[in-house]
Amino acid sequence: MDILSNSASSSSRVKVEYTDPSGTYPLVASELEARLPLRNLHWNSASRPLRSIDSLYVELVPDEYGSPQSQRRAASAAGLPGAQDANVAVRESADLRRGSEPSISKKERRHQIPGLRQTPYLKLFFLRCDDSETYKGSSRKLLREWVKAHTPPSQSSTSINNQENHDAFEWMIVHVALPDVQNNSVWPNRASLSVLDKIRADFNGSTKSTIDRVAQIPAMKSLQVQGTTINPIPTGIARDQFLRESNRAWEDMLSKAKALILASFDLRVRQYEEDIKAKSAQRSLPGWNFCTFFVLKEGLARGFESVGLVEDALMGYDELAVELYTAIEEERQKGSAGEQANLFRRYTKELRTQAEQAIAEAQETVADPTNSQVSATLLLDTERKPYRELILANNISAFDFESYVFARQVALLSRIARLPPTAGGTTGGGEQEDMMVLAEIARRASKFITSAGHSIREDLRASILLEEDADEAHMALRYNVIENIVASWTYSSCQQILSGTVPTSLMFQLQSTMQGPLMTPASSQPEDEKSHASKGRPTALSRLPTRTTSMLGRPPSTNASPSYDGFAEDVTHPQQAPLQNEAQTGLHVLAAQRAELYIIARRALTSLGRRQGWEIAWPGAMGDQAVQDETMDEVSLDDGARTRRTETDSEIPAPRIKSSTRCGVHRSILLGPLASRLEFIAAYEENTATACRHYKLSNDRRSAEAMTAELALIRYILEDYTAAVAYFQKLASFYAENDWSELEISILDICARSFKKLGRRDEYITIILKMLTNVVHRSHHLPNLKKPVGLDDDGLIRSQNAIDASKYLKELLDASKGQNEPVAAAMKNYFSDIRLESSIVHFDSKDGFKLALSLQYLLPASLEILKIEARIISATEGQTREIWLSSEETMKVKKGLLTTFLVSNTMVPDWYLLDRITVRVDNVLFAHDLLPTEGSKFFAGSRTSTSSDGLVTLGPRTFIWPRQGSLDVRVSLYPHIHLEESRSVMCEIFSGENTILNGKLLVRAASAGLRLHTANAELTDGDSRISDRSQPGAVCFEQIPAHTFIKVRIPYRSDNEMKEISLRTEINYTTADGAFVYGDSHTLPVLLPLGVNVHDVFKRDALFSKFSISTSTSIPLRLLSCQLEGTEDFEASSPNMQTTDFCVFSRQPASMVCKISPKQRGGRTMDTLQSRLSMRIQYLCLDEEMLAVVIARFMASLRDSDFQEFSRPLSQWLSTSVRTKLSHESLESMGLLREVDMSVFQDLNWEQMVVALPLERRDPLLSWLVKWGHENYMIEIPREADEGKTRTITIPVDVPQTQIVYQANLRVFGGTHERHDVGGTSAVGQCISAELRLQYTRRWDMKREASARGQDELEFYYELDASPETWLIGGRRKARFSAKEDEVLTFAVLLIPQRAGHLMFPSIEIKRLEHHGEASPETVSPPPRGLDGAVACEVDYQSQGRSVLVVPNLSRTTVSLEAEAGGGGAWLVDSQSREGVVSG
């Protein structure tokens, strides 16, 4: 049955009655029906908000007063042409009245209780009148009589008619205009308009507020008149006008009809509300009847339903449902108190009949048992009984009353879901399914079925348990019958609701989640089941009732992989369109509500099975199979992990079923599930699996897991261990997440035995570990256990004593021995309160350290621990080093606290965090990993910290530091740098108190592109020897005595430019106490701290080079010496810096001039000439010098204190802190003042350092450090250089080369032609004679052979250049000439000064002209050209910087000064120039 089949009943339509004496309704019926339903109505009530009605369905019915004969006679009297031939069909009235003229019958007597019958909201009179004469003669009278007989109560003022507003209606006259055959005119014509005006004048009234009740519409259907077919619709141009006018007329008619219907509806609603208010006020008065009140209030709800206000109607029925529940409870209280309760029948007649038939069948008093079977109750069929009449007569039971209200609610919800039935009674698929409304139907059905089940039970008890003379056996039979009827009704009702609430989208979604078997395969079925199946008997699943919509079957698929979790992955069906968000939400809600219905149906099925002796519950399942100690059997994995069965195990025995236990069962539906125990299990599993799929689709994980638990139990009962363990594994993790350890232990216990039977050792070990975990969890969190959901309370949770921790621990250890790898177990499940101390403890006579560890063992069984290990990782960002610590001996522990020391021979100084703890027991490894997150970082200043999971309690970060006297490694740059050689690092190893037998130095580059050449390593200092350097990155050395140093130099190179390099060192060394490891990381600045620039000046016999030394960083340098070293071919002279040194700052470089003179070659060739000099600079970096002084002062103070044992970590902390606080300004101040102001380094954060030291030494040490800072606030930097910090850099300096060096000298002469070497005085414009003297040498040409000197003659070009505003140059200002080496040439030049003042001598440029002839052996290709065909030469211009004083050329001047009336003036009278020239 479709629950939506009642969604468009007669109560969902408005009744409109029409009177048609002229037989014109068939002419307009088709056009009128095409315009229905009425659209867009708006009802505005004074007591309610505005309501909008989208669609109003109308039911047109003829009136019940006129017969067809009288209507035809009335039409003939009215003069209708062709009325006898019109092919019209008029329904005959049910009440025919005899007579020649139409008359009006008496009004039907109205029932005293309103709302029991449907009355029209509007009455129409279809009139045909072709002209005014006909209207005056007959039609007017006919209309007046009809209007008088059908005047609605709203137009009457009597008090009696006010009560009839429950059936209020309006009337309306519709004039149907037929075509004018005689005049052949088109409607609307004059005749029709004249008739329409007369009707309005006679029946509309004259006031402005009068409602227009008259409309005119044209006939649209062709008709036969005297054998001729007349088409009322004209052709041609008039057709469009006709259609426009007809549409306007129809719209006018329908708008008036809508207004009149709403007016009638408003009157009815107001009247109902007044009556309901009055009846409700009388509730406490004697004689008040709920059933009468119910019918009255239901009339209002049906009125809302009739006009399409379904939500208002549903609200009314909801209110009635609450009031009905209250009334039923009051009646029950009266019955329990012994009072008379006569509002409802005590029992339902149909239920009593069913119960009596079932009892008779059980007593074998019925001849035909088939006829006595309980019939299915149609839950939602409101036509099954005259419910409203029974309610009004107070002859209805509480169960029928509740069923009727629920059915009406479902009918209204079905209309809201927009699923109107088609002609065949099925839902229309063209409209969208509203799944939220379907979910609401399912939700209400769940509540109703549960509540109605109690009503049925009380109904049956009241009807068949009244006999007092029945014995105990008969009473037990009747109780069984009652429970069977209730369970059958519940099951069938759930199936009815489920079959009607499954939209297409839900079917697709459920099919996509259905995967995996729901019953045991054929191989595991009992033999009798196989035989029945082979004989054609339906199998367990096929005997279940066929469900095409609710109980979906698995879609056929040959490639589907089996899944035992009850549902598959989310797969979109190929024919399924993607759901929108709202539809998806509705789908989830609907799935959840349908799942509840499946649970209710399953509960009813369980009740029936329990009375047959079939119990599917955890207590029964556990009772059938006792927990026994079983040994592990070897099973071949090639058999597909199938369990071995005997013939006796293939069949599940079922108890003998008594015939009386099935009496009252709905056999047509429950015949299959109750045929046998196996069939019952199949039906139970099917319901459970379907509910599980629905819960999964609704995203209700907990309910889905509860259903999965039931499926797992069924598989375990059927000995399908493979499927069972798949379920149990998933369930155990789920229940563990939700802290349901009681149920988890029960599940794990079964799962472990299943794995053991399957021979799956790995899974068996895993389950045992989980069981031991739950034992620990329950012992600590028993008060906080949650109650499992979805399972029975009695006997469900097994006690903790069922799990023997010692036994399972022993089985765990025995099973783990056969594993190749250690069995991993989570340590947090078996140990707690793990605490690792933060302060390390050193050994007295050997390197290494140890840490104290304490932990709480939680299992009640004893345990022998082979080893405890802990891994600590570096807390420094960018570092990945780790240290493992381990216990030194085995320990046997019991439940309680364990304290031990973890030892390590590895020393890598740094801050560390605990990362991993492991406990090894035989082949089981208990491990716990700590993954610190940002929120659980451990800070050095904190006192205690806790890991993110709360298991491990730690102190502050652990600082690993070496003891005083242990091995130490320092890495620095090799102090002697030669730019032409590979750079190196120096590894300095101090043995301390250890006598090292042998060792290996491992050096790893931590910078990209850095390559260390350990194969070229060499021992530069120390009493030892390198034994092997063949391994990459390793240098092996031999014995090192105690308290000695060795220094190993390792060259390196880099693929790119670096400012600093990072490397890691590790020393594996062996002493008499064992093997040890020392490691550290180092970062070294490799950028050269200084830069050198040079400027060269060539002279004939010497070369002068000016070297400028500056810092390349902001760190000042202390320059100790700077020496330019000569060679066999060149002599170098440098300034003496033995007695003084000075600092070089970033803005104050140092300069030094060196003289380079060539020596006699002695016939040496160019290949053997040593022209590369070396500049050796010895310097100190001020930061290293300052830091060495501070550390030396600090270590000296520590040696005189009680804290010398902490000297290594404290000095390292001091060095790092001071370096980070150095600034450019503080370094410059230290370089100038030669003292360190320690106030700059006051905040050194000693608290973060001392927190890693023993607690009892922290406060005294902090006090001593503060005191030391106050006493050493100023530290002087000594002038003496520390040889250990001194660095030397050797820079190669190439002697510059040039082909030709010219010596030029410009000399001027006086008036007596005497030469002067000093400047003199000259006059402006006075000519000065000068001589240019040129001489060149090629001794600075290194590529020229010494034997070729003076043998070649070269061609040159010179030019004197000066500004025209300063000098005019005459004579040989420029010339081209040839000369040999050392040949002196002179050229006369005339200089004329152009302005007064000190004028510098003109400049000179000399170039060698390129030789164009045949090249001589001495000819050398010139350097790149300067000017056209010329090569520049180095010029030693000796007159550079000399000047001549030039004065004006005047010796005497006469000036005349005169005074005039108009003003004075001055004139030059005479002047005399100088005679002679004074040259300079």
PDB file of C-alpha atoms in Angstrom, residues 669-839:
ATOM      1  CA  ILE A 669       4.555 -11.638   6.092  1.00  0.00           C
ATOM      2  CA  LEU A 670       6.270 -13.598   8.855  1.00  0.00           C
ATOM      3  CA  LEU A 671       5.881 -17.115   7.473  1.00  0.00           C
ATOM      4  CA  GLY A 672       9.425 -17.166   6.100  1.00  0.00           C
ATOM      5  CA  PRO A 673      11.327 -15.683   9.084  1.00  0.00           C
ATOM      6  CA  LEU A 674       9.618 -18.070  11.532  1.00  0.00           C
ATOM      7  CA  ALA A 675       9.996 -21.211   9.414  1.00  0.00           C
ATOM      8  CA  SER A 676      13.243 -22.221  11.137  1.00  0.00           C
ATOM      9  CA  ARG A 677      15.986 -20.811  13.299  1.00  0.00           C
ATOM     10  CA  LEU A 678      18.219 -20.306  10.293  1.00  0.00           C
ATOM     11  CA  GLU A 679      15.475 -18.434   8.474  1.00  0.00           C
ATOM     12  CA  PHE A 680      14.934 -16.332  11.548  1.00  0.00           C
ATOM     13  CA  ILE A 681      18.645 -15.479  11.702  1.00  0.00           C
ATOM     14  CA  ALA A 682      18.580 -14.581   8.002  1.00  0.00           C
ATOM     15  CA  ALA A 683      15.652 -12.201   8.468  1.00  0.00           C
ATOM     16  CA  TYR A 684      17.219 -10.723  11.564  1.00  0.00           C
ATOM     17  CA  GLU A 685      20.501 -10.159   9.727  1.00  0.00           C
ATOM     18  CA  GLU A 686      18.706  -8.614   6.770  1.00  0.00           C
ATOM     19  CA  ASN A 687      16.919  -6.098   8.973  1.00  0.00           C
ATOM     20  CA  THR A 688      20.123  -5.326  10.836  1.00  0.00           C
ATOM     21  CA  ALA A 689      22.187  -4.871   7.677  1.00  0.00           C
ATOM     22  CA  THR A 690      19.583  -2.599   6.089  1.00  0.00           C
ATOM     23  CA  ALA A 691      19.379  -0.499   9.237  1.00  0.00           C
ATOM     24  CA  CYS A 692      23.174  -0.330   9.278  1.00  0.00           C
ATOM     25  CA  ARG A 693      23.215   0.962   5.712  1.00  0.00           C
ATOM     26  CA  HIS A 694      20.636   3.586   6.570  1.00  0.00           C
ATOM     27  CA  TYR A 695      22.610   4.699   9.608  1.00  0.00           C
ATOM     28  CA  LYS A 696      25.757   4.953   7.522  1.00  0.00           C
ATOM     29  CA  LEU A 697      23.921   6.986   4.908  1.00  0.00           C
ATOM     30  CA  SER A 698      22.703   9.312   7.651  1.00  0.00           C
ATOM     31  CA  ASN A 699      26.253   9.735   9.029  1.00  0.00           C
ATOM     32  CA  ASP A 700      25.199   8.275  12.400  1.00  0.00           C
ATOM     33  CA  ARG A 701      28.404   6.416  13.122  1.00  0.00           C
ATOM     34  CA  ARG A 702      27.553   5.176  16.589  1.00  0.00           C
ATOM     35  CA  SER A 703      24.292   3.569  15.545  1.00  0.00           C
ATOM     36  CA  ALA A 704      25.937   2.099  12.464  1.00  0.00           C
ATOM     37  CA  GLU A 705      28.651   0.557  14.634  1.00  0.00           C
ATOM     38  CA  ALA A 706      26.038  -0.837  16.998  1.00  0.00           C
ATOM     39  CA  MET A 707      24.361  -2.548  14.046  1.00  0.00           C
ATOM     40  CA  THR A 708      27.737  -3.768  12.838  1.00  0.00           C
ATOM     41  CA  ALA A 709      28.230  -5.372  16.260  1.00  0.00           C
ATOM     42  CA  GLU A 710      24.999  -7.305  15.770  1.00  0.00           C
ATOM     43  CA  LEU A 711      26.125  -8.424  12.311  1.00  0.00           C
ATOM     44  CA  ALA A 712      29.449  -9.546  13.731  1.00  0.00           C
ATOM     45  CA  LEU A 713      27.704 -11.573  16.417  1.00  0.00           C
ATOM     46  CA  ILE A 714      25.562 -13.298  13.815  1.00  0.00           C
ATOM     47  CA  ARG A 715      28.634 -14.212  11.786  1.00  0.00           C
ATOM     48  CA  TYR A 716      30.317 -15.573  14.866  1.00  0.00           C
ATOM     49  CA  ILE A 717      27.284 -17.697  15.696  1.00  0.00           C
ATOM     50  CA  LEU A 718      27.349 -19.039  12.139  1.00  0.00           C
ATOM     51  CA  GLU A 719      31.081 -19.830  12.588  1.00  0.00           C
ATOM     52  CA  ASP A 720      32.031 -17.484   9.769  1.00  0.00           C
ATOM     53  CA  TYR A 721      35.140 -16.359  11.623  1.00  0.00           C
ATOM     54  CA  THR A 722      36.667 -14.508   8.695  1.00  0.00           C
ATOM     55  CA  ALA A 723      33.719 -12.159   8.462  1.00  0.00           C
ATOM     56  CA  ALA A 724      33.336 -11.973  12.218  1.00  0.00           C
ATOM     57  CA  VAL A 725      36.882 -10.829  12.873  1.00  0.00           C
ATOM     58  CA  ALA A 726      36.545  -8.218  10.146  1.00  0.00           C
ATOM     59  CA  TYR A 727      33.584  -6.799  12.019  1.00  0.00           C
ATOM     60  CA  PHE A 728      35.140  -7.155  15.453  1.00  0.00           C
ATOM     61  CA  GLN A 729      38.358  -5.421  14.530  1.00  0.00           C
ATOM     62  CA  LYS A 730      36.475  -2.420  13.309  1.00  0.00           C
ATOM     63  CA  LEU A 731      34.165  -2.401  16.292  1.00  0.00           C
ATOM     64  CA  ALA A 732      36.938  -2.680  18.871  1.00  0.00           C
ATOM     65  CA  SER A 733      38.636   0.458  17.597  1.00  0.00           C
ATOM     66  CA  PHE A 734      35.336   2.312  17.570  1.00  0.00           C
ATOM     67  CA  TYR A 735      34.402   1.366  21.112  1.00  0.00           C
ATOM     68  CA  ALA A 736      37.909   2.138  22.285  1.00  0.00           C
ATOM     69  CA  GLU A 737      37.560   5.653  20.894  1.00  0.00           C
ATOM     70  CA  ASN A 738      34.341   6.093  22.854  1.00  0.00           C
ATOM     71  CA  ASP A 739      35.722   4.662  26.112  1.00  0.00           C
ATOM     72  CA  TRP A 740      33.436   1.607  26.179  1.00  0.00           C
ATOM     73  CA  SER A 741      36.085  -0.784  27.493  1.00  0.00           C
ATOM     74  CA  GLU A 742      33.610  -3.339  28.908  1.00  0.00           C
ATOM     75  CA  LEU A 743      32.105  -4.069  25.529  1.00  0.00           C
ATOM     76  CA  GLU A 744      35.496  -3.820  23.876  1.00  0.00           C
ATOM     77  CA  ILE A 745      36.858  -6.612  26.094  1.00  0.00           C
ATOM     78  CA  SER A 746      33.916  -8.860  25.203  1.00  0.00           C
ATOM     79  CA  ILE A 747      34.443  -8.218  21.524  1.00  0.00           C
ATOM     80  CA  LEU A 748      38.192  -8.695  21.716  1.00  0.00           C
ATOM     81  CA  ASP A 749      37.805 -11.940  23.609  1.00  0.00           C
ATOM     82  CA  ILE A 750      35.687 -13.415  20.809  1.00  0.00           C
ATOM     83  CA  CYS A 751      37.928 -11.887  18.166  1.00  0.00           C
ATOM     84  CA  ALA A 752      41.066 -13.410  19.713  1.00  0.00           C
ATOM     85  CA  ARG A 753      39.532 -16.874  19.742  1.00  0.00           C
ATOM     86  CA  SER A 754      38.444 -16.384  16.131  1.00  0.00           C
ATOM     87  CA  PHE A 755      41.944 -15.461  15.053  1.00  0.00           C
ATOM     88  CA  LYS A 756      43.331 -18.400  16.935  1.00  0.00           C
ATOM     89  CA  LYS A 757      40.964 -20.741  15.123  1.00  0.00           C
ATOM     90  CA  LEU A 758      41.947 -19.194  11.805  1.00  0.00           C
ATOM     91  CA  GLY A 759      45.659 -19.568  12.573  1.00  0.00           C
ATOM     92  CA  ARG A 760      46.398 -15.888  12.015  1.00  0.00           C
ATOM     93  CA  ARG A 761      49.186 -15.323  14.500  1.00  0.00           C
ATOM     94  CA  ASP A 762      49.863 -11.654  13.856  1.00  0.00           C
ATOM     95  CA  GLU A 763      46.261 -10.629  14.360  1.00  0.00           C
ATOM     96  CA  TYR A 764      46.004 -12.896  17.384  1.00  0.00           C
ATOM     97  CA  ILE A 765      48.919 -11.103  19.026  1.00  0.00           C
ATOM     98  CA  THR A 766      47.414  -7.724  18.212  1.00  0.00           C
ATOM     99  CA  ILE A 767      44.095  -8.651  19.825  1.00  0.00           C
ATOM    100  CA  ILE A 768      45.775  -9.965  22.968  1.00  0.00           C
ATOM    101  CA  LEU A 769      47.610  -6.677  23.309  1.00  0.00           C
ATOM    102  CA  LYS A 770      44.322  -4.822  23.033  1.00  0.00           C
ATOM    103  CA  MET A 771      42.771  -7.045  25.685  1.00  0.00           C
ATOM    104  CA  LEU A 772      45.632  -6.384  28.084  1.00  0.00           C
ATOM    105  CA  THR A 773      45.207  -2.690  27.330  1.00  0.00           C
ATOM    106  CA  ASN A 774      41.566  -2.836  28.308  1.00  0.00           C
ATOM    107  CA  VAL A 775      42.390  -4.632  31.531  1.00  0.00           C
ATOM    108  CA  VAL A 776      44.645  -1.738  32.464  1.00  0.00           C
ATOM    109  CA  HIS A 777      42.120   0.816  31.292  1.00  0.00           C
ATOM    110  CA  ARG A 778      39.278  -0.663  33.315  1.00  0.00           C
ATOM    111  CA  SER A 779      41.354  -0.847  36.458  1.00  0.00           C
ATOM    112  CA  HIS A 780      42.083   2.878  36.266  1.00  0.00           C
ATOM    113  CA  HIS A 781      38.896   4.248  34.722  1.00  0.00           C
ATOM    114  CA  LEU A 782      36.156   1.918  35.921  1.00  0.00           C
ATOM    115  CA  PRO A 783      33.960   4.695  37.392  1.00  0.00           C
ATOM    116  CA  ASN A 784      33.953   6.485  34.046  1.00  0.00           C
ATOM    117  CA  LEU A 785      32.820   3.548  31.915  1.00  0.00           C
ATOM    118  CA  LYS A 786      30.067   4.364  29.477  1.00  0.00           C
ATOM    119  CA  LYS A 787      27.034   2.186  28.988  1.00  0.00           C
ATOM    120  CA  PRO A 788      27.042   0.468  25.575  1.00  0.00           C
ATOM    121  CA  VAL A 789      24.298   1.577  23.245  1.00  0.00           C
ATOM    122  CA  GLY A 790      21.981  -0.688  21.314  1.00  0.00           C
ATOM    123  CA  LEU A 791      22.458  -3.883  23.377  1.00  0.00           C
ATOM    124  CA  ASP A 792      20.592  -5.455  26.258  1.00  0.00           C
ATOM    125  CA  ASP A 793      21.620  -4.736  29.832  1.00  0.00           C
ATOM    126  CA  ASP A 794      21.191  -8.166  31.378  1.00  0.00           C
ATOM    127  CA  GLY A 795      24.359 -10.148  31.055  1.00  0.00           C
ATOM    128  CA  LEU A 796      25.763  -8.113  28.188  1.00  0.00           C
ATOM    129  CA  ILE A 797      28.987  -6.993  29.849  1.00  0.00           C
ATOM    130  CA  ARG A 798      31.162  -9.750  31.078  1.00  0.00           C
ATOM    131  CA  SER A 799      33.061  -9.215  34.292  1.00  0.00           C
ATOM    132  CA  GLN A 800      36.714  -8.368  34.410  1.00  0.00           C
ATOM    133  CA  ASN A 801      37.501 -11.707  36.020  1.00  0.00           C
ATOM    134  CA  ALA A 802      36.857 -13.357  32.632  1.00  0.00           C
ATOM    135  CA  ILE A 803      40.174 -11.951  31.425  1.00  0.00           C
ATOM    136  CA  ASP A 804      43.228 -13.489  33.077  1.00  0.00           C
ATOM    137  CA  ALA A 805      46.050 -11.013  32.515  1.00  0.00           C
ATOM    138  CA  SER A 806      48.768 -13.497  33.474  1.00  0.00           C
ATOM    139  CA  LYS A 807      47.460 -16.108  31.066  1.00  0.00           C
ATOM    140  CA  TYR A 808      47.164 -13.727  28.151  1.00  0.00           C
ATOM    141  CA  LEU A 809      50.534 -12.184  28.911  1.00  0.00           C
ATOM    142  CA  LYS A 810      52.083 -15.625  28.797  1.00  0.00           C
ATOM    143  CA  GLU A 811      50.301 -16.392  25.516  1.00  0.00           C
ATOM    144  CA  LEU A 812      51.547 -13.109  24.139  1.00  0.00           C
ATOM    145  CA  LEU A 813      55.159 -13.910  24.975  1.00  0.00           C
ATOM    146  CA  ASP A 814      54.858 -17.459  23.638  1.00  0.00           C
ATOM    147  CA  ALA A 815      53.263 -16.333  20.389  1.00  0.00           C
ATOM    148  CA  SER A 816      55.834 -13.589  19.869  1.00  0.00           C
ATOM    149  CA  LYS A 817      58.735 -16.040  19.970  1.00  0.00           C
ATOM    150  CA  GLY A 818      57.789 -17.370  16.551  1.00  0.00           C
ATOM    151  CA  GLN A 819      57.878 -13.903  14.950  1.00  0.00           C
ATOM    152  CA  ASN A 820      60.861 -12.812  12.889  1.00  0.00           C
ATOM    153  CA  GLU A 821      60.593  -9.212  14.020  1.00  0.00           C
ATOM    154  CA  PRO A 822      59.867  -7.963  17.534  1.00  0.00           C
ATOM    155  CA  VAL A 823      56.192  -7.478  18.264  1.00  0.00           C
ATOM    156  CA  ALA A 824      55.493  -3.765  18.660  1.00  0.00           C
ATOM    157  CA  ALA A 825      53.227  -2.666  21.478  1.00  0.00           C
ATOM    158  CA  ALA A 826      52.175   0.768  22.637  1.00  0.00           C
ATOM    159  CA  MET A 827      53.948   1.484  25.873  1.00  0.00           C
ATOM    160  CA  LYS A 828      51.345   3.970  27.079  1.00  0.00           C
ATOM    161  CA  ASN A 829      48.821   1.156  27.493  1.00  0.00           C
ATOM    162  CA  TYR A 830      50.902  -0.747  30.040  1.00  0.00           C
ATOM    163  CA  PHE A 831      53.119   1.836  31.717  1.00  0.00           C
ATOM    164  CA  SER A 832      52.406   5.247  33.136  1.00  0.00           C
ATOM    165  CA  ASP A 833      54.058   8.068  35.044  1.00  0.00           C
ATOM    166  CA  ILE A 834      57.277   7.775  33.076  1.00  0.00           C
ATOM    167  CA  ARG A 835      59.725  10.350  34.331  1.00  0.00           C
ATOM    168  CA  LEU A 836      63.172  11.074  32.922  1.00  0.00           C
ATOM    169  CA  GLU A 837      65.336  13.400  34.969  1.00  0.00           C
ATOM    170  CA  SER A 838      66.770  16.459  33.268  1.00  0.00           C
ATOM    171  CA  SER A 839      70.149  16.575  35.062  1.00  0.00           C
TER     172      SER A 839
END
